[in-house]
Short mmCIF file of N, CA, C and O in Angstrom, two decimals:
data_model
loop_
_atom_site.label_atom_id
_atom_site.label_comp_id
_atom_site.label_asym_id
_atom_site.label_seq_id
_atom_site.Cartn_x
_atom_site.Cartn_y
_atom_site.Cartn_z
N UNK A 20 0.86 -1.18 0.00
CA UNK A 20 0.00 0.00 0.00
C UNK A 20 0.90 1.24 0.00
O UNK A 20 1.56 1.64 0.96
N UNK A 21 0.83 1.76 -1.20
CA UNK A 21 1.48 3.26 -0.96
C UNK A 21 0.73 4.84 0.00
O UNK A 21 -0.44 5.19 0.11
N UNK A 22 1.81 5.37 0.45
CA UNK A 22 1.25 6.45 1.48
C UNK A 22 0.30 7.57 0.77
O UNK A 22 -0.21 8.60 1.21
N UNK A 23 0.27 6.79 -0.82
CA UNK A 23 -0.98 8.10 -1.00
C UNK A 23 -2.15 7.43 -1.74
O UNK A 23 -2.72 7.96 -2.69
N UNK A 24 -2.44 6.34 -1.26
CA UNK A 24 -3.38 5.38 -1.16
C UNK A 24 -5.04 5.33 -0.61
O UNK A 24 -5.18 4.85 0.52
N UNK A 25 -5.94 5.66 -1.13
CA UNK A 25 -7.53 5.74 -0.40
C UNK A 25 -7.28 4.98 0.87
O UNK A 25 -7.79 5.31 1.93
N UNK A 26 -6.10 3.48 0.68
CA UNK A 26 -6.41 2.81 1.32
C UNK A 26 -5.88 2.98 2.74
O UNK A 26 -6.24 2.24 3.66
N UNK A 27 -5.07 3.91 2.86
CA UNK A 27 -3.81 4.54 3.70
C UNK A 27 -4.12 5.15 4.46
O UNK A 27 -3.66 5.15 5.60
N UNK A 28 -5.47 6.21 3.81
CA UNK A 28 -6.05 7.41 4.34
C UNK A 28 -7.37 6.41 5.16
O UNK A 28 -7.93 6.92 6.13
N UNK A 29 -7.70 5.35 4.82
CA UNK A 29 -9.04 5.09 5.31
C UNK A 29 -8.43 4.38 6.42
O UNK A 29 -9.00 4.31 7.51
N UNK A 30 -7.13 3.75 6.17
CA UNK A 30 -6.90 3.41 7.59
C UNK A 30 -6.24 4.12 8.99
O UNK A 30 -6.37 3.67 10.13
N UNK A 31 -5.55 5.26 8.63
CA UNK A 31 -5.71 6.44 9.02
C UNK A 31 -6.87 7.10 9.82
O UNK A 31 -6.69 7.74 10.86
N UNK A 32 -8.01 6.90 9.29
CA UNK A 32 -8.97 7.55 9.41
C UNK A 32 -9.56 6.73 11.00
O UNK A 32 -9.94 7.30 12.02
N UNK A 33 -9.47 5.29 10.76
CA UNK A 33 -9.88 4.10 11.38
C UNK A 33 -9.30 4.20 12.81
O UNK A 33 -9.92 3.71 13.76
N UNK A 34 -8.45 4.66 12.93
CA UNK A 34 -7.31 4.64 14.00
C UNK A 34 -7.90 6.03 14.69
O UNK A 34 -8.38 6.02 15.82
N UNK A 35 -7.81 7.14 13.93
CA UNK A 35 -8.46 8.09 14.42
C UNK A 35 -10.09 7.78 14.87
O UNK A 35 -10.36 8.41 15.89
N UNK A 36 -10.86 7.24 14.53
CA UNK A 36 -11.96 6.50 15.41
C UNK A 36 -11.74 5.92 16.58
O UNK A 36 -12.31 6.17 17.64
N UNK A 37 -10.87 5.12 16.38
CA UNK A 37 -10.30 3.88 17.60
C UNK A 37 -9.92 5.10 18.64
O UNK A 37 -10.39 5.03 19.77
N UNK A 38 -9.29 5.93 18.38
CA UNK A 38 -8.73 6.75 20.02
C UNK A 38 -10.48 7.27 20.50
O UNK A 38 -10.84 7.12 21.67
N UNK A 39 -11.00 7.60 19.92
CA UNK A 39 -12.21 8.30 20.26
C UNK A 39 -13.35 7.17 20.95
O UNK A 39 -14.19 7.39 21.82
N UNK A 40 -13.06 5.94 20.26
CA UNK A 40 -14.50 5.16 20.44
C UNK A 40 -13.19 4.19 22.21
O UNK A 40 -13.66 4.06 23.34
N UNK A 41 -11.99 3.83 21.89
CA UNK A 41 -11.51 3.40 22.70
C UNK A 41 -11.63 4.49 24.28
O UNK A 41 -12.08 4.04 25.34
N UNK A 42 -11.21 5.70 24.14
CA UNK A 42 -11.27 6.43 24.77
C UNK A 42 -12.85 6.45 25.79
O UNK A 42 -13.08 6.03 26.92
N UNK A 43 -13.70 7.13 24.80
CA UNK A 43 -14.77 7.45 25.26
C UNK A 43 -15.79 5.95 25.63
O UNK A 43 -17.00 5.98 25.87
N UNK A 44 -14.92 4.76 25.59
CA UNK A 44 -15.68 3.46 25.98
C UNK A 44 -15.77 3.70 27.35
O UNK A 44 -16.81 3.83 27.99
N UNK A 45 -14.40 3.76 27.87
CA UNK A 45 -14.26 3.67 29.28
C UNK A 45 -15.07 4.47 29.70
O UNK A 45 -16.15 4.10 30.15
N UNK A 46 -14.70 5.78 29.64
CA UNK A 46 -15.79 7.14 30.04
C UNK A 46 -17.24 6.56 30.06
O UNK A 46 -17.96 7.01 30.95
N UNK A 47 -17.78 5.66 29.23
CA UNK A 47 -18.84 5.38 28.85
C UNK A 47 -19.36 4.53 30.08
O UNK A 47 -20.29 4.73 30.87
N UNK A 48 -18.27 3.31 29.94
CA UNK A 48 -18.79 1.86 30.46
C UNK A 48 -17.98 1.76 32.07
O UNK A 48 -18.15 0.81 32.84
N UNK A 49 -17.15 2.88 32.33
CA UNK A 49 -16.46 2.60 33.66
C UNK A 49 -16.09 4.04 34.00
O UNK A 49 -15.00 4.40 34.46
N UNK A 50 -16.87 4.61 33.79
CA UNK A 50 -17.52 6.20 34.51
C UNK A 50 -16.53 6.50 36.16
O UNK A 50 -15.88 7.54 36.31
N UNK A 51 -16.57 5.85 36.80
CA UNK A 51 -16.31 5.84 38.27
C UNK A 51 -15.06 5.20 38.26
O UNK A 51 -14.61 5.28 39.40
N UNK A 52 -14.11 4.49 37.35
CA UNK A 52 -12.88 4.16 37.76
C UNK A 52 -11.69 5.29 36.87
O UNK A 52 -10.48 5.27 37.10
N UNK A 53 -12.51 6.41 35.66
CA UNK A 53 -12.12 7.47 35.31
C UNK A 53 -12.16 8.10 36.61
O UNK A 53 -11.24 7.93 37.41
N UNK A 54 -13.29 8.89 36.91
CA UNK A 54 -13.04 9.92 38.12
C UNK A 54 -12.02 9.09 39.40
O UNK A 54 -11.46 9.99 40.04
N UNK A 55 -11.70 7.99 39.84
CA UNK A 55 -10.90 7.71 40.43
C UNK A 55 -9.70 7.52 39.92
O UNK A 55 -9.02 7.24 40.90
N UNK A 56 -8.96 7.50 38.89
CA UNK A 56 -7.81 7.05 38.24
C UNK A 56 -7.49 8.91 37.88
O UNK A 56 -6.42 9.24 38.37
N UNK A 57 -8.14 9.94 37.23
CA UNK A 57 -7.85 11.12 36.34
C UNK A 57 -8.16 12.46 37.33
O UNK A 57 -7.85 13.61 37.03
N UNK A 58 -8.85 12.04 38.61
CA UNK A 58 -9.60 13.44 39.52
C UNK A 58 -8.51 13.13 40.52
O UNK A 58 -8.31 12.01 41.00
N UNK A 59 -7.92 14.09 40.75
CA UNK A 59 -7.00 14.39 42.55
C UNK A 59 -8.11 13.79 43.27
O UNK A 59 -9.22 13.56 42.78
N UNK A 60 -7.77 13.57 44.40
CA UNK A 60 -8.63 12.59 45.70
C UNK A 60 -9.18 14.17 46.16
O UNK A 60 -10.41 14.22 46.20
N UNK A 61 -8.79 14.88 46.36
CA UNK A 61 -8.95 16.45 46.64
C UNK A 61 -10.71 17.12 45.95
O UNK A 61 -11.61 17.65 46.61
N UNK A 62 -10.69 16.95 45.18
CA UNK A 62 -11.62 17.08 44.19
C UNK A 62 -12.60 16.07 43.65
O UNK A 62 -13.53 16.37 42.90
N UNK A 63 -12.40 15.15 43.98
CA UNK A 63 -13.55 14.12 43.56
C UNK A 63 -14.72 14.22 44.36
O UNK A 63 -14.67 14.73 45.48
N UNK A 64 -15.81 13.75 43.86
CA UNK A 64 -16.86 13.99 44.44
C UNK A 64 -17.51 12.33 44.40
O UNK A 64 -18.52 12.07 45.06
N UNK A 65 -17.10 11.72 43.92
CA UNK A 65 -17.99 10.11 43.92
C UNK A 65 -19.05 10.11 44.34
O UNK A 65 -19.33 9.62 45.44
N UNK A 66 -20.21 10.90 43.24
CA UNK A 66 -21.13 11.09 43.39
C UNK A 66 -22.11 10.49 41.93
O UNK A 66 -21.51 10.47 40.86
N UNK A 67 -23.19 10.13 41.97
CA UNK A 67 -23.68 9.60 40.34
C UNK A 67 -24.05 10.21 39.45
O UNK A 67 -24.42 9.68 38.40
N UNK A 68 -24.04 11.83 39.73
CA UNK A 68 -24.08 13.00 38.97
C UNK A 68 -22.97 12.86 37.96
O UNK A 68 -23.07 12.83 36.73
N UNK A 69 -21.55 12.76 38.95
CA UNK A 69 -20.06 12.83 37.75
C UNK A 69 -19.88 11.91 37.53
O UNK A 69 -18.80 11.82 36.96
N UNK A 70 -20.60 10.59 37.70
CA UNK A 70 -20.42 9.65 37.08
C UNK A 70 -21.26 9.57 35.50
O UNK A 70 -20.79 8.88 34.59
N UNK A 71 -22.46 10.32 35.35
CA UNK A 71 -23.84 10.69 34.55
C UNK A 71 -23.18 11.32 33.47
O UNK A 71 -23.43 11.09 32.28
N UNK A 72 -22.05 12.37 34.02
CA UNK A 72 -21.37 13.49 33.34
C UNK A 72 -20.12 12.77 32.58
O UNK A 72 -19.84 13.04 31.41
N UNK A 73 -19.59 12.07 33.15
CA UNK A 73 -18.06 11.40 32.34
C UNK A 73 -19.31 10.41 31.39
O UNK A 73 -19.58 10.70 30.22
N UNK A 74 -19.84 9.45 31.98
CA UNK A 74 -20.34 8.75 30.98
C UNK A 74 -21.18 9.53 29.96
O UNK A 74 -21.31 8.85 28.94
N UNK A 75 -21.87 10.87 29.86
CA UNK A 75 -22.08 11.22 28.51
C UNK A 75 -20.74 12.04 27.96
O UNK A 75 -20.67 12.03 26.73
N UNK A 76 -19.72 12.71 28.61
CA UNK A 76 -18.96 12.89 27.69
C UNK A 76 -17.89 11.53 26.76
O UNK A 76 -16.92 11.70 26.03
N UNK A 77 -18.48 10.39 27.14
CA UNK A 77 -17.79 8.98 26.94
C UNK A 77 -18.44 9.08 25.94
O UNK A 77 -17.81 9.05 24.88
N UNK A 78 -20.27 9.26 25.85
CA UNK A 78 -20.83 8.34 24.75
C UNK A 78 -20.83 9.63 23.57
O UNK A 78 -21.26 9.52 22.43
N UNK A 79 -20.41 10.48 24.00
CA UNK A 79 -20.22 11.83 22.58
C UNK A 79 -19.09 11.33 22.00
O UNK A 79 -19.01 11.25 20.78
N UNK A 80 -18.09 10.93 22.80
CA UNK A 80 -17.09 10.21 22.26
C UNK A 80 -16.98 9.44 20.94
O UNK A 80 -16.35 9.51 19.88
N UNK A 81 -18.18 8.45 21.69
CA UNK A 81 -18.53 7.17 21.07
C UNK A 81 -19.02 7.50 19.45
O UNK A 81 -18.78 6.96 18.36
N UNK A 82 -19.92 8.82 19.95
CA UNK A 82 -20.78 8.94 19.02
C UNK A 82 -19.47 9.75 17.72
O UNK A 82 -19.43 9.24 16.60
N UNK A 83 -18.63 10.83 18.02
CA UNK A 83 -17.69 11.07 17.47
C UNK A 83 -17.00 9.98 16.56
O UNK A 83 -16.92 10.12 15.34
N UNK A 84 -16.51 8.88 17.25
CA UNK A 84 -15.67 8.21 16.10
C UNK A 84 -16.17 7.11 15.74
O UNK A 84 -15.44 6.24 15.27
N UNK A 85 -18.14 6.82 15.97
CA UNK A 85 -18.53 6.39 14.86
C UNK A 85 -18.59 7.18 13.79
O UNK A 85 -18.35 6.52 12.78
N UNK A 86 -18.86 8.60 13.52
CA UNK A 86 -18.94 9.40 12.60
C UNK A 86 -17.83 9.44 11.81
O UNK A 86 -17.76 9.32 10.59
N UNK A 87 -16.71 9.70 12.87
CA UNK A 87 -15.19 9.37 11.49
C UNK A 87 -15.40 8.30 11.18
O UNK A 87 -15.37 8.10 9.97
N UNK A 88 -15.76 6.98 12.21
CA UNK A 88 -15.27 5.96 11.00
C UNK A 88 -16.54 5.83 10.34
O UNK A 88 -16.34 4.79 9.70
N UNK A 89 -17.66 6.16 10.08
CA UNK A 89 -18.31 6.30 8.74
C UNK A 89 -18.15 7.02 7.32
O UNK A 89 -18.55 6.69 6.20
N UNK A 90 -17.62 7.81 7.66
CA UNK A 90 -17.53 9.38 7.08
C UNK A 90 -16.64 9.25 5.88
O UNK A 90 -16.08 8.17 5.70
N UNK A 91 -16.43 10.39 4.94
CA UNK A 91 -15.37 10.22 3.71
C UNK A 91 -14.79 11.31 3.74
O UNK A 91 -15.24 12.28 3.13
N UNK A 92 -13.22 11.36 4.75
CA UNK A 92 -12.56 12.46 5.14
C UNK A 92 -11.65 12.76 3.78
O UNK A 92 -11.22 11.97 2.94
N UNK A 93 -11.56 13.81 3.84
CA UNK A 93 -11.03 14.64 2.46
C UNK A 93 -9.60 15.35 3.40
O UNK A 93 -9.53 15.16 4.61
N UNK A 94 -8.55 16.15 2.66
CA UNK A 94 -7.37 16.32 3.14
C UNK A 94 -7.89 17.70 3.93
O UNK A 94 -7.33 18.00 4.99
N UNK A 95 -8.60 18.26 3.60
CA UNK A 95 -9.06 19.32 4.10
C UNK A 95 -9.73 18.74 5.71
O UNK A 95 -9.26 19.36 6.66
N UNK A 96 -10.58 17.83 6.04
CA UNK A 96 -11.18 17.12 7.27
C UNK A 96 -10.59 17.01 7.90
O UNK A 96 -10.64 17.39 9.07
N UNK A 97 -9.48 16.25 7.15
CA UNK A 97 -7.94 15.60 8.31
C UNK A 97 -6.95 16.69 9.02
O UNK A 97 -6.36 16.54 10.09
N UNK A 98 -6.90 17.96 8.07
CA UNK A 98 -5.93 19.05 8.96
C UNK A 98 -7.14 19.64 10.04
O UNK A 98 -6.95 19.56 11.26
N UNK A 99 -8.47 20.27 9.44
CA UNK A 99 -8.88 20.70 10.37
C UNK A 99 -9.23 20.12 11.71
O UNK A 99 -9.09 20.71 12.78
N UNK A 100 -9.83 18.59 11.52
CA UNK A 100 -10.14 17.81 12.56
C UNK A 100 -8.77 17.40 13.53
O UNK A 100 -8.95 17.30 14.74
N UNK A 101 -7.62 17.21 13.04
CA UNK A 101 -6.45 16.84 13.37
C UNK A 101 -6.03 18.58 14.08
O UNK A 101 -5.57 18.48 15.22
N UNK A 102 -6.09 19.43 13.78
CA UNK A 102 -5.81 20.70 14.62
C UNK A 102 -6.69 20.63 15.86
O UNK A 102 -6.31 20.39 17.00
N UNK A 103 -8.07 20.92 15.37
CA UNK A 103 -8.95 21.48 16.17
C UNK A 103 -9.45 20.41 17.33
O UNK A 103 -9.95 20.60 18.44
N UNK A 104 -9.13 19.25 16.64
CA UNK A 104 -9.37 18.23 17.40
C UNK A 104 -8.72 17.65 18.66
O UNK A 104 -9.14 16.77 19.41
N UNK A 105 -7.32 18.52 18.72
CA UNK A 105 -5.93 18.19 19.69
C UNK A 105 -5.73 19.66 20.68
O UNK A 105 -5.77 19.85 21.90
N UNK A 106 -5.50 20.56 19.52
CA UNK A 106 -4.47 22.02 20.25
C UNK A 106 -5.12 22.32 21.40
O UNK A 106 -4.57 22.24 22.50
N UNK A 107 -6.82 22.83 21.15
CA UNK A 107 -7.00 23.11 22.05
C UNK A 107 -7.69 22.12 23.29
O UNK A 107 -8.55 22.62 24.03
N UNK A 108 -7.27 20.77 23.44
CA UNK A 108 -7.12 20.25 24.56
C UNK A 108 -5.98 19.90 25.28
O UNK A 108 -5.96 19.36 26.38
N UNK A 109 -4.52 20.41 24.25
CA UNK A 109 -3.47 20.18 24.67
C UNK A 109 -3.35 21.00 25.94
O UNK A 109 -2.87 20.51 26.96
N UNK A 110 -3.85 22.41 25.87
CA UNK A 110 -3.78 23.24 26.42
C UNK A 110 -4.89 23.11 27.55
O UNK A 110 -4.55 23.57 28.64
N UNK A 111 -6.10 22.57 27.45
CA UNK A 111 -6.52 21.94 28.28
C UNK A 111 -6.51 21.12 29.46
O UNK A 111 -7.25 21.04 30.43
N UNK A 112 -5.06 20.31 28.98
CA UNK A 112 -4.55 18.93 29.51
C UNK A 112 -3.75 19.82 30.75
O UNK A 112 -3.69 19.63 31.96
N UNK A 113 -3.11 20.97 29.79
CA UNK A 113 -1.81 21.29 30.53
C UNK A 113 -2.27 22.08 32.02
O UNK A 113 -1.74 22.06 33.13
N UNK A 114 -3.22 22.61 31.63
CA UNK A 114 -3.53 23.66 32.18
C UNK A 114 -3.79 22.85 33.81
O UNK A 114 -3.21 22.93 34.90
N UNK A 115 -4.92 22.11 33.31
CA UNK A 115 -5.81 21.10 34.80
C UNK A 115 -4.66 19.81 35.08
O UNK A 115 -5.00 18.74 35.59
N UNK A 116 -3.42 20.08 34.70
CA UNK A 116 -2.77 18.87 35.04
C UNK A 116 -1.73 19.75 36.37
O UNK A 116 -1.73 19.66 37.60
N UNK A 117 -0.87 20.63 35.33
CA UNK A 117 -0.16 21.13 35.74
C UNK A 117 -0.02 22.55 36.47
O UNK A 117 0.75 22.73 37.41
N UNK A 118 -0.85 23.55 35.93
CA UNK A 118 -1.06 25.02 36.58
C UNK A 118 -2.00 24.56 37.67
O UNK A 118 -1.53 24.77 38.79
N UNK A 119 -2.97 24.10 37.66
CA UNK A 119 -4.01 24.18 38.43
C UNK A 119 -4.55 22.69 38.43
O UNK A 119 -5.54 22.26 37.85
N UNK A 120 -3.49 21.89 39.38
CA UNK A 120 -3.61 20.50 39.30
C UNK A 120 -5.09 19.37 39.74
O UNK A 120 -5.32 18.44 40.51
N UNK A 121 -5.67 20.00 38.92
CA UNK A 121 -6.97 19.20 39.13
C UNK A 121 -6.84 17.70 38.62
O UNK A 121 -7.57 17.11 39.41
N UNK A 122 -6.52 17.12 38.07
CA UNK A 122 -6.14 15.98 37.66
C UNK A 122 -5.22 15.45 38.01
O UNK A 122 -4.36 16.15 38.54
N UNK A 123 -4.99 14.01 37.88
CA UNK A 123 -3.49 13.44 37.95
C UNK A 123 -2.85 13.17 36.84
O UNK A 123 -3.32 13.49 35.75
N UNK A 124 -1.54 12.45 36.98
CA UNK A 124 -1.07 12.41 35.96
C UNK A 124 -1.48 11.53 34.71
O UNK A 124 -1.05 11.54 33.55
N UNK A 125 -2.50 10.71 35.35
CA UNK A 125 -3.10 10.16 34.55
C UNK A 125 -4.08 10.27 33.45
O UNK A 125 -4.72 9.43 32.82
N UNK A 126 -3.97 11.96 33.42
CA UNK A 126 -5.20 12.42 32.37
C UNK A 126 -3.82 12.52 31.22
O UNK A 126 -4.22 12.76 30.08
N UNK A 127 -2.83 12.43 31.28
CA UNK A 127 -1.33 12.29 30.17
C UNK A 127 -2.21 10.80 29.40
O UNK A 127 -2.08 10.65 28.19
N UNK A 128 -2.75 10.16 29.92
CA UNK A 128 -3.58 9.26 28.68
C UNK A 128 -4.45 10.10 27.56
O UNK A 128 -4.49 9.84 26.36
N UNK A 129 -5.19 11.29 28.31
CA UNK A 129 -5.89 12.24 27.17
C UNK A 129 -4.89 12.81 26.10
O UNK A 129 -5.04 12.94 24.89
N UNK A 130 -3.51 13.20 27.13
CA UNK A 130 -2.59 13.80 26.08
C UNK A 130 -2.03 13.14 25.24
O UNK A 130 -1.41 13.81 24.41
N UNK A 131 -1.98 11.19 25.02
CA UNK A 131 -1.34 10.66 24.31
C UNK A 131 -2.57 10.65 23.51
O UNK A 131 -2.38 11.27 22.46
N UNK A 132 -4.13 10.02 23.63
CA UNK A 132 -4.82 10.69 22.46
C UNK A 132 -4.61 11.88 21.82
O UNK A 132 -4.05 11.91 20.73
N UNK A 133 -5.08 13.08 22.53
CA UNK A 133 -4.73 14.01 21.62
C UNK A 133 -3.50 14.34 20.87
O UNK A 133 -3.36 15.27 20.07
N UNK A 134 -2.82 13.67 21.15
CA UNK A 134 -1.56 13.54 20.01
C UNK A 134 -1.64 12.74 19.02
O UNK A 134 -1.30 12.90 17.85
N UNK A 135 -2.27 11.58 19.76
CA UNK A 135 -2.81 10.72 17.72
C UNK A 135 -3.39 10.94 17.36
O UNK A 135 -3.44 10.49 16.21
N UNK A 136 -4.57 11.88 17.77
CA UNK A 136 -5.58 12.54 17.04
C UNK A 136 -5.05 13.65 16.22
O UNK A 136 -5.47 13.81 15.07
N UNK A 137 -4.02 14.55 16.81
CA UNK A 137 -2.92 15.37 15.68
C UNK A 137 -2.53 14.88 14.94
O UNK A 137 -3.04 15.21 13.88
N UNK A 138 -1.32 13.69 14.80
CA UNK A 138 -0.88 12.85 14.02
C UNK A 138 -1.50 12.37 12.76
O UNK A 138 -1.23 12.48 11.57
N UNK A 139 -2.54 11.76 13.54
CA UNK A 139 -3.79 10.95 12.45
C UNK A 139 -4.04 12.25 11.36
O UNK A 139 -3.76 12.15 10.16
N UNK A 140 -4.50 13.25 11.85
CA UNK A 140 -5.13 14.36 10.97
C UNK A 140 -3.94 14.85 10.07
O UNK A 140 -4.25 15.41 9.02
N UNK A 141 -2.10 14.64 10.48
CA UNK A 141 -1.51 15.36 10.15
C UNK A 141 -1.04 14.36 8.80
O UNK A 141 -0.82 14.58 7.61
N UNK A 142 -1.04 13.23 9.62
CA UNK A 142 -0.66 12.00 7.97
C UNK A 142 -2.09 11.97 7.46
O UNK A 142 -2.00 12.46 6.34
N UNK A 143 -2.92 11.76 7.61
CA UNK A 143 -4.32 11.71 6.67
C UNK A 143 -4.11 12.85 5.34
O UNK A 143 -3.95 12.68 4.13
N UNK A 144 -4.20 14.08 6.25
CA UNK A 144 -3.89 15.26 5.45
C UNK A 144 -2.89 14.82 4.42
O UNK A 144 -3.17 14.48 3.26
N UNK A 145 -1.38 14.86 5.12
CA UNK A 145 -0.40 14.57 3.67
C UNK A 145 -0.62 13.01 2.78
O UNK A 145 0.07 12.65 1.83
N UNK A 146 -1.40 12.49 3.20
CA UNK A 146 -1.67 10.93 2.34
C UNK A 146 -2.76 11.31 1.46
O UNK A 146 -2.86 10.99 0.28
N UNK A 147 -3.73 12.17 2.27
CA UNK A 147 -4.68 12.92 0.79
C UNK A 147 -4.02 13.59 -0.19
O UNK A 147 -4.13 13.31 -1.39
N UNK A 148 -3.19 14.66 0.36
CA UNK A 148 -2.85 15.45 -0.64
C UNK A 148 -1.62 15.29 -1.48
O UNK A 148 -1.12 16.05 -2.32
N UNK A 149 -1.03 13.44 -0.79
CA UNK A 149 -0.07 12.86 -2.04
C UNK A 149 -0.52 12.61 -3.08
O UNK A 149 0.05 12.76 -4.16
N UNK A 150 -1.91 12.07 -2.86
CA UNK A 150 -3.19 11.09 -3.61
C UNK A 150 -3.73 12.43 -4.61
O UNK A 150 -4.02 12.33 -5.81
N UNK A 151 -3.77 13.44 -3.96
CA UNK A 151 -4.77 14.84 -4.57
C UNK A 151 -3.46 15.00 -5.99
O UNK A 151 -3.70 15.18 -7.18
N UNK A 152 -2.26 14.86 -5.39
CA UNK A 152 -0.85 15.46 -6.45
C UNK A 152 -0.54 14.40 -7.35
O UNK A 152 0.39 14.71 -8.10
N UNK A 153 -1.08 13.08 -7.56
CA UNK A 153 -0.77 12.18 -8.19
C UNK A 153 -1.63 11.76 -9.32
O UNK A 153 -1.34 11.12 -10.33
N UNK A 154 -3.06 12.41 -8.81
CA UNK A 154 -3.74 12.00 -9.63
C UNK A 154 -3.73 12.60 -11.26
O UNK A 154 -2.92 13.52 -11.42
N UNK A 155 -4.15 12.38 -11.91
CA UNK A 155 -4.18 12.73 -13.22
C UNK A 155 -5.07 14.34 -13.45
O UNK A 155 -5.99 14.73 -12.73
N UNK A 156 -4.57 14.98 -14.47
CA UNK A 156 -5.49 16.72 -14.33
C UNK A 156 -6.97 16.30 -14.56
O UNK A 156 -7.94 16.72 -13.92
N UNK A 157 -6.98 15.41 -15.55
CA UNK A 157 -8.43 15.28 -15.74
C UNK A 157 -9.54 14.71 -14.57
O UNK A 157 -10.75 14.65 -14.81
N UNK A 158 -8.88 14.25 -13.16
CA UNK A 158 -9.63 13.34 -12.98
C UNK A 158 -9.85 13.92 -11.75
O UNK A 158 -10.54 13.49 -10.82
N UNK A 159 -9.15 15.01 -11.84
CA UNK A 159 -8.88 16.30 -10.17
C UNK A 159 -10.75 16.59 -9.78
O UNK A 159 -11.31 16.42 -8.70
N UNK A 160 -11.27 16.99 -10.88
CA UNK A 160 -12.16 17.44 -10.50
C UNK A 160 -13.58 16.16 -9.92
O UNK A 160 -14.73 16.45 -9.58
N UNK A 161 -13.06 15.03 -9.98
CA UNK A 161 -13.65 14.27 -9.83
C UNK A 161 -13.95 13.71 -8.11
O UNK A 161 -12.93 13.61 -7.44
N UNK A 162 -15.22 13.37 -7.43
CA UNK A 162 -15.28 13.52 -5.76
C UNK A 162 -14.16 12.94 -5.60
O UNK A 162 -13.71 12.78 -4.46
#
């Protein structure tokens, strides 16, 4: 399979699902061993409210990278989703990890997603737009 391959980009794409649907499982299906593993003991509340709350931000998750992996990402999808999809939780991560340590170090699992979620978007992007530069003039304009 060459790197500017439909087939490259779709698996690309697949992987970028997998952090989202892997991710947001747990959130989903083990609500209460997130807030104990990712919340300072300081701040937890082990209550079934934040358990209500991680498990729907789990199943948006869910619902997220069924959509990528349905979807027909174009090179344009992959930079924006791959930016917008990471930076600003990097800064997120940093912020509640380290300035204002609401988390433990264990939310550095969000930060290794959001880094393959950069990644993913950043090779998707250049595997489209090897595929976009290879193709023939006539056939550019074609979906």
């Amino acid at each position: 399979m060459d790197n500017g391959s439909p087939q490259a980009a779709l698996m690309v794409q697949r992987i970028l699902a997998g952090i989202f649907i892997g991710l947001g499982g747990w959130a989903l299906f083990f609500p209460t061993s997130v807030e104990q593993m990712v919340i300072r003991p300081e701040f937890r509340m082990n209550a079934l409210t934040v358990a209500i709350f991680i498990g729907c931000f789990g199943a948006q998750a869910i619902l997220c990278g069924t959509v990528i992996w349905f979807s027909r990402f174009t090179a344009r999808t992959f930079l924006i989703f791959g930016l917008v999809g990471s930076l600003p939780f990097f800064a997120f991560n940093y912020y509640f990890v380290f300035v204002q340590p609401v988390f433990t170090h264990w939310m550095l699992l969000d930060f290794v997603g959001n880094t393959g979620i950069l990644l993913c978007g950043l090779i998707g992007w250049q595997i489209c737009r090897q595929a976009a530069l290879s193709k023939p003039a006539a056939s550019l304009a074609d979906p």
